[in-house]
XYZ file of C-alpha atoms in Angstrom:
390
model
C 54.489 238.356 110.780
C 53.398 234.861 109.820
C 55.749 233.146 107.398
C 54.531 231.690 104.144
C 56.156 229.871 101.237
C 55.676 231.376 97.803
C 54.933 229.064 94.887
C 58.113 230.276 93.175
C 60.370 229.627 96.179
C 63.249 227.162 95.954
C 62.338 224.075 97.961
C 65.085 222.194 99.813
C 63.198 218.927 99.325
C 63.464 219.407 95.548
C 67.178 220.226 95.432
C 69.192 218.927 92.504
C 71.681 217.769 95.078
C 75.431 217.802 95.554
C 78.217 216.475 93.337
C 79.158 214.102 96.156
C 75.928 212.688 97.644
C 75.552 213.038 101.388
C 73.033 211.800 103.895
C 70.586 214.447 105.066
C 69.947 213.037 108.497
C 70.301 216.087 110.711
C 67.713 218.741 111.576
C 68.910 221.260 108.977
C 67.710 221.634 105.414
C 70.274 221.202 102.632
C 70.360 224.975 102.133
C 70.896 225.594 105.851
C 73.858 223.206 105.733
C 75.272 225.168 102.783
C 74.966 228.395 104.744
C 76.684 226.887 107.777
C 79.574 225.517 105.707
C 80.154 228.937 104.192
C 80.206 230.621 107.603
C 82.740 228.078 108.932
C 85.040 228.329 105.892
C 88.490 229.907 106.015
C 87.606 232.159 103.089
C 84.702 233.637 105.050
C 86.905 234.394 108.053
C 89.436 236.172 105.841
C 86.796 238.715 104.824
C 87.359 240.341 108.221
C 90.569 241.958 106.961
C 89.693 242.563 103.314
C 88.942 246.037 102.021
C 85.457 247.228 101.204
C 86.502 250.807 100.390
C 88.925 251.717 103.203
C 92.005 249.638 104.045
C 91.675 248.062 107.509
C 94.104 250.312 109.405
C 92.248 253.548 108.596
C 89.622 253.066 111.274
C 87.644 250.491 113.212
C 84.214 251.700 112.136
C 84.529 251.528 108.361
C 82.990 248.551 106.571
C 85.173 245.583 105.745
C 84.185 242.799 103.353
C 82.961 240.838 106.363
C 80.754 243.515 107.879
C 79.444 244.368 104.418
C 78.647 240.703 103.804
C 76.776 240.406 107.100
C 74.753 243.514 106.221
C 73.927 242.086 102.789
C 72.753 238.855 104.433
C 70.485 240.778 106.813
C 68.857 242.762 103.997
C 68.521 239.660 101.830
C 66.915 237.585 104.545
C 64.390 240.342 105.292
C 63.357 240.542 101.634
C 63.229 236.752 101.317
C 60.938 236.484 104.309
C 58.590 239.149 102.929
C 58.418 237.369 99.555
C 58.043 233.844 100.974
C 61.382 232.619 99.632
C 63.772 230.131 101.195
C 65.672 232.223 103.737
C 68.520 229.738 104.210
C 69.379 229.615 100.501
C 69.115 233.399 100.266
C 71.404 233.847 103.241
C 73.917 231.291 101.937
C 74.170 233.193 98.657
C 74.509 236.545 100.390
C 77.249 235.221 102.660
C 79.178 233.683 99.742
C 78.899 236.486 97.202
C 82.238 238.183 98.015
C 84.400 235.186 98.958
C 86.475 235.513 95.787
C 87.533 239.121 96.305
C 91.220 239.950 96.500
C 92.908 242.093 99.128
C 92.376 245.836 98.618
C 88.958 245.555 97.014
C 88.416 246.317 93.345
C 91.882 247.858 92.994
C 93.471 244.543 93.905
C 91.118 242.705 91.571
C 91.918 244.953 88.621
C 95.651 244.607 89.167
C 95.484 240.830 89.486
C 93.299 240.640 86.378
C 95.893 242.647 84.435
C 98.763 240.478 85.672
C 96.876 237.280 84.832
C 95.816 238.396 81.351
C 98.149 235.923 79.571
C 96.578 233.106 81.603
C 92.880 233.906 81.409
C 92.662 236.919 83.704
C 91.030 237.126 87.121
C 87.326 237.340 87.937
C 86.130 237.450 91.558
C 82.909 235.601 90.762
C 84.838 232.728 89.179
C 87.238 232.830 92.123
C 84.328 232.388 94.527
C 83.386 229.248 92.586
C 86.984 227.968 92.782
C 87.014 228.525 96.526
C 83.749 226.678 97.074
C 84.545 223.755 94.772
C 88.346 223.378 94.996
C 90.384 225.644 97.239
C 88.677 225.018 100.580
C 90.240 221.731 101.700
C 88.638 220.666 104.961
C 86.578 217.552 104.292
C 87.893 214.014 104.021
C 85.850 212.993 100.973
C 86.093 216.013 98.678
C 87.733 219.341 97.940
C 85.584 222.437 98.334
C 82.413 222.552 100.410
C 80.263 220.258 98.239
C 77.391 222.738 98.176
C 74.048 222.132 96.496
C 73.400 222.884 92.844
C 71.085 225.735 93.803
C 73.736 227.513 95.855
C 76.448 227.182 93.212
C 74.045 228.134 90.414
C 72.916 231.191 92.347
C 76.480 232.223 93.110
C 77.571 232.082 89.483
C 74.415 233.631 87.965
C 73.212 236.038 90.661
C 73.677 238.973 88.257
C 71.928 237.214 85.379
C 72.680 234.712 82.591
C 76.285 234.307 81.501
C 75.557 233.098 77.961
C 72.724 233.413 75.447
C 70.686 230.572 73.987
C 73.455 229.899 71.450
C 76.053 229.634 74.192
C 77.802 232.928 73.435
C 78.980 234.943 76.455
C 76.882 237.995 77.337
C 77.171 241.057 79.555
C 80.552 241.588 81.180
C 81.831 238.382 79.531
C 80.863 239.297 75.957
C 84.302 240.625 75.031
C 86.595 238.604 77.264
C 84.770 235.257 77.316
C 83.755 233.138 80.286
C 86.363 232.492 82.979
C 87.940 229.071 82.647
C 86.878 228.098 86.165
C 83.205 228.531 85.302
C 83.529 226.773 81.930
C 85.292 223.786 83.491
C 82.861 223.409 86.353
C 79.729 223.857 84.241
C 80.964 221.161 81.845
C 80.812 218.612 84.662
C 77.930 220.059 86.683
C 75.578 221.959 84.361
C 74.619 225.281 85.963
C 72.346 226.235 83.033
C 74.304 229.390 82.287
C 71.757 230.710 79.753
C 68.939 231.099 82.283
C 68.388 233.440 85.179
C 69.059 232.176 88.691
C 66.482 231.583 91.397
C 64.555 234.368 93.069
C 66.725 233.767 96.145
C 69.897 234.485 94.163
C 68.359 237.596 92.663
C 67.447 238.818 96.152
C 71.040 238.318 97.308
C 72.346 240.290 94.320
C 70.063 243.288 94.757
C 70.651 243.279 98.517
C 74.345 243.772 97.740
C 73.441 246.947 95.842
C 71.256 248.187 98.691
C 73.860 247.534 101.369
C 76.854 249.112 99.694
C 74.996 252.127 98.348
C 73.365 252.952 101.664
C 76.327 252.219 103.897
C 78.891 253.867 101.650
C 76.980 257.069 102.371
C 77.769 256.480 106.047
C 81.440 255.636 105.453
C 81.921 258.515 103.008
C 80.529 261.026 105.497
C 82.593 259.520 108.325
C 85.752 259.884 106.222
C 84.947 263.473 105.281
C 84.898 262.705 101.558
C 81.664 264.696 101.257
C 79.300 266.472 103.626
C 75.648 266.229 104.546
C 74.903 269.300 102.454
C 76.182 267.444 99.370
C 73.401 264.869 99.735
C 70.652 267.440 99.346
C 70.159 266.975 95.608
C 71.012 263.273 95.484
C 67.950 261.068 94.788
C 66.888 258.768 97.635
C 69.471 260.226 100.014
C 68.296 263.822 99.630
C 64.662 262.967 100.284
C 65.589 260.864 103.321
C 67.828 263.597 104.725
C 65.128 266.249 104.280
C 62.646 264.088 106.158
C 65.050 263.560 109.059
C 65.837 267.288 109.335
C 62.161 268.119 109.282
C 61.251 265.575 111.962
C 64.273 266.126 114.220
C 65.558 269.724 114.050
C 68.776 270.176 115.985
C 69.695 266.461 115.943
C 73.448 265.750 116.098
C 75.121 264.641 112.889
C 75.813 260.993 113.794
C 72.118 260.422 114.429
C 71.141 262.372 111.317
C 73.375 260.109 109.228
C 71.959 256.924 110.743
C 68.352 258.055 110.369
C 69.037 259.044 106.755
C 70.728 255.759 105.838
C 68.004 253.609 107.401
C 65.362 255.512 105.420
C 67.303 255.024 102.188
C 67.488 251.293 102.834
C 63.829 251.018 103.810
C 62.734 252.869 100.679
C 64.695 250.501 98.443
C 63.599 247.329 100.248
C 59.927 248.325 100.236
C 60.114 249.202 96.544
C 61.594 245.803 95.653
C 58.937 243.913 97.593
C 56.142 245.906 95.948
C 57.664 245.481 92.482
C 58.098 241.712 92.913
C 54.489 241.392 94.046
C 53.355 243.395 91.022
C 55.377 241.239 88.628
C 54.112 238.034 90.193
C 50.515 239.264 90.101
C 50.855 239.651 86.324
C 52.721 236.379 85.715
C 51.573 234.065 88.519
C 54.788 232.060 88.780
C 53.973 228.489 89.745
C 57.469 227.309 90.658
C 61.127 228.311 90.806
C 61.740 227.057 87.264
C 59.356 229.679 85.876
C 61.396 232.433 87.563
C 64.549 231.061 85.922
C 62.835 230.988 82.534
C 61.185 234.409 82.849
C 63.698 235.979 80.452
C 64.294 239.053 82.617
C 64.983 239.782 86.280
C 62.106 239.057 88.630
C 63.615 240.736 91.700
C 64.124 244.353 90.716
C 63.502 247.982 91.571
C 60.589 249.802 90.006
C 61.642 252.045 87.096
C 61.601 255.293 89.137
C 63.624 253.848 92.021
C 66.052 252.139 89.613
C 66.768 255.567 88.086
C 67.194 257.111 91.539
C 69.543 254.302 92.552
C 71.685 254.873 89.445
C 71.930 258.559 90.344
C 73.003 257.661 93.892
C 75.635 255.267 92.519
C 76.881 257.999 90.189
C 77.271 260.379 93.132
C 79.222 257.795 95.138
C 81.424 256.957 92.149
C 82.355 260.585 91.685
C 82.610 261.790 95.270
C 83.856 258.658 97.023
C 85.359 255.882 94.906
C 87.225 258.349 92.665
C 88.168 260.686 95.487
C 91.846 261.660 95.459
C 92.393 260.144 98.910
C 90.924 256.777 97.877
C 92.764 256.708 94.539
C 96.125 257.331 96.227
C 95.575 254.465 98.646
C 94.445 252.139 95.863
C 97.455 253.026 93.689
C 99.691 251.877 96.545
C 97.573 248.769 96.953
C 98.017 247.882 93.283
C 101.767 248.184 93.746
C 101.683 245.670 96.605
C 99.769 243.137 94.477
C 102.040 243.746 91.467
C 105.236 243.309 93.476
C 104.050 240.155 95.208
C 102.972 238.533 91.928
C 106.298 239.355 90.264
C 108.293 238.012 93.216
C 106.386 234.722 93.444
C 106.528 234.141 89.700
C 110.278 234.736 89.659
C 110.969 232.537 92.687
C 108.169 230.136 93.730
C 110.262 229.118 96.743
C 109.072 232.340 98.380
C 105.628 230.758 98.624
C 104.586 228.476 101.501
C 104.909 224.717 101.184
C 102.236 223.301 98.936
C 102.105 226.422 96.764
C 105.535 226.226 95.155
C 105.037 224.678 91.714
C 105.119 228.139 90.121
C 101.917 227.914 88.081
C 100.460 231.390 87.456
C 96.976 230.330 88.542
C 98.343 228.957 91.792
C 100.194 232.213 92.458
C 96.972 234.048 91.649
C 94.973 231.867 94.059
C 97.478 232.525 96.824
C 97.438 236.306 96.396
C 93.664 236.458 95.931
C 93.204 234.674 99.240
C 95.322 237.171 101.150
C 93.878 239.706 103.543
C 95.036 243.312 103.287
C 97.028 242.826 106.481
C 98.795 239.692 105.269
C 99.582 241.205 101.855
C 101.173 244.259 103.473
C 103.184 242.074 105.863
C 104.364 239.829 103.008
C 105.410 242.843 100.968
C 107.394 244.193 103.910
C 108.997 240.770 104.495
C 110.061 240.326 100.869
C 111.106 243.874 100.052
C 111.991 245.328 103.463
C 109.963 248.410 102.627
C 107.445 250.475 104.531
C 103.980 248.932 104.111
C 103.145 251.964 101.886
C 100.058 252.955 103.825
C 101.487 255.234 106.510
């Protein structure tokens, strides 16, 4: 398929630049350089041993944060190519979207947020920004990765505006306020928090939904949390399964699952591309700024598929994420995070050199950066207890 550039694509030659100016003398675009820096970061490597749903030791074939992230990037790049968007920026955003996650997935995040409540709480999106602008210390001239405005803006706003026109927090931040990390950074490097992000950022965000919904079907079946028969009445999945059974009677289950999941993903991707083309046909966006100022998401499911996707998410919430087996593991995971935080706060000397000033946010940064494996090993070292997962 011949590539084209949409009028509303982000253009690397029109970037708003980096906080610390750099020469652009090599063969890569500025967005390609952002992507490469993310891939070579320590935070990206740590995703290998961070939980998606199942803790690492439960099996080699379950998704981790790293494999999930790679799958998101693949979906996002495919959509970006079909829409004529900048593939490098899209991929950079997809690869960076989960860098701020704690060990043990959302259970670890919730526990760390509770422990940090007196000091502003914990938010994985804000933590991703901290990693990319402060905590990665590799370059001689600056902390962080010195990424372009477009990458940082897309990272922070990939799920939509953070404030309204009056500057009041909206959405998930309406009650608790904006994380301090985002407020501080935006004060020095305006990310225009009241507008939507680029089409590339919106593609990365919706690709996250596609990847985890589709592949959690695979992992849930593999773990025995539900069976193929349970998918029969589930929108998107049920239709895909019926088609596979009709086309391939007698096919073994592993192949049935794969054929079903790939059809679910294809249906969602094709719907997004068609919906974006419909929206653009009505609005004729002339540049990326018009996407940001559209006032609503540009990259979205059609209404019928959005409803089907919500039903699929509801099924997974009930039958997988809230399954007794998963909840037991996550309760133990929360205990690990709680115990480590309490120990480090009581005696900062337990922390490695360079982390020992005892500030709560520094303790939080250290724990948030841990892999599941390292957190379990640290807990065993400090408390001489079984790692709690056997």
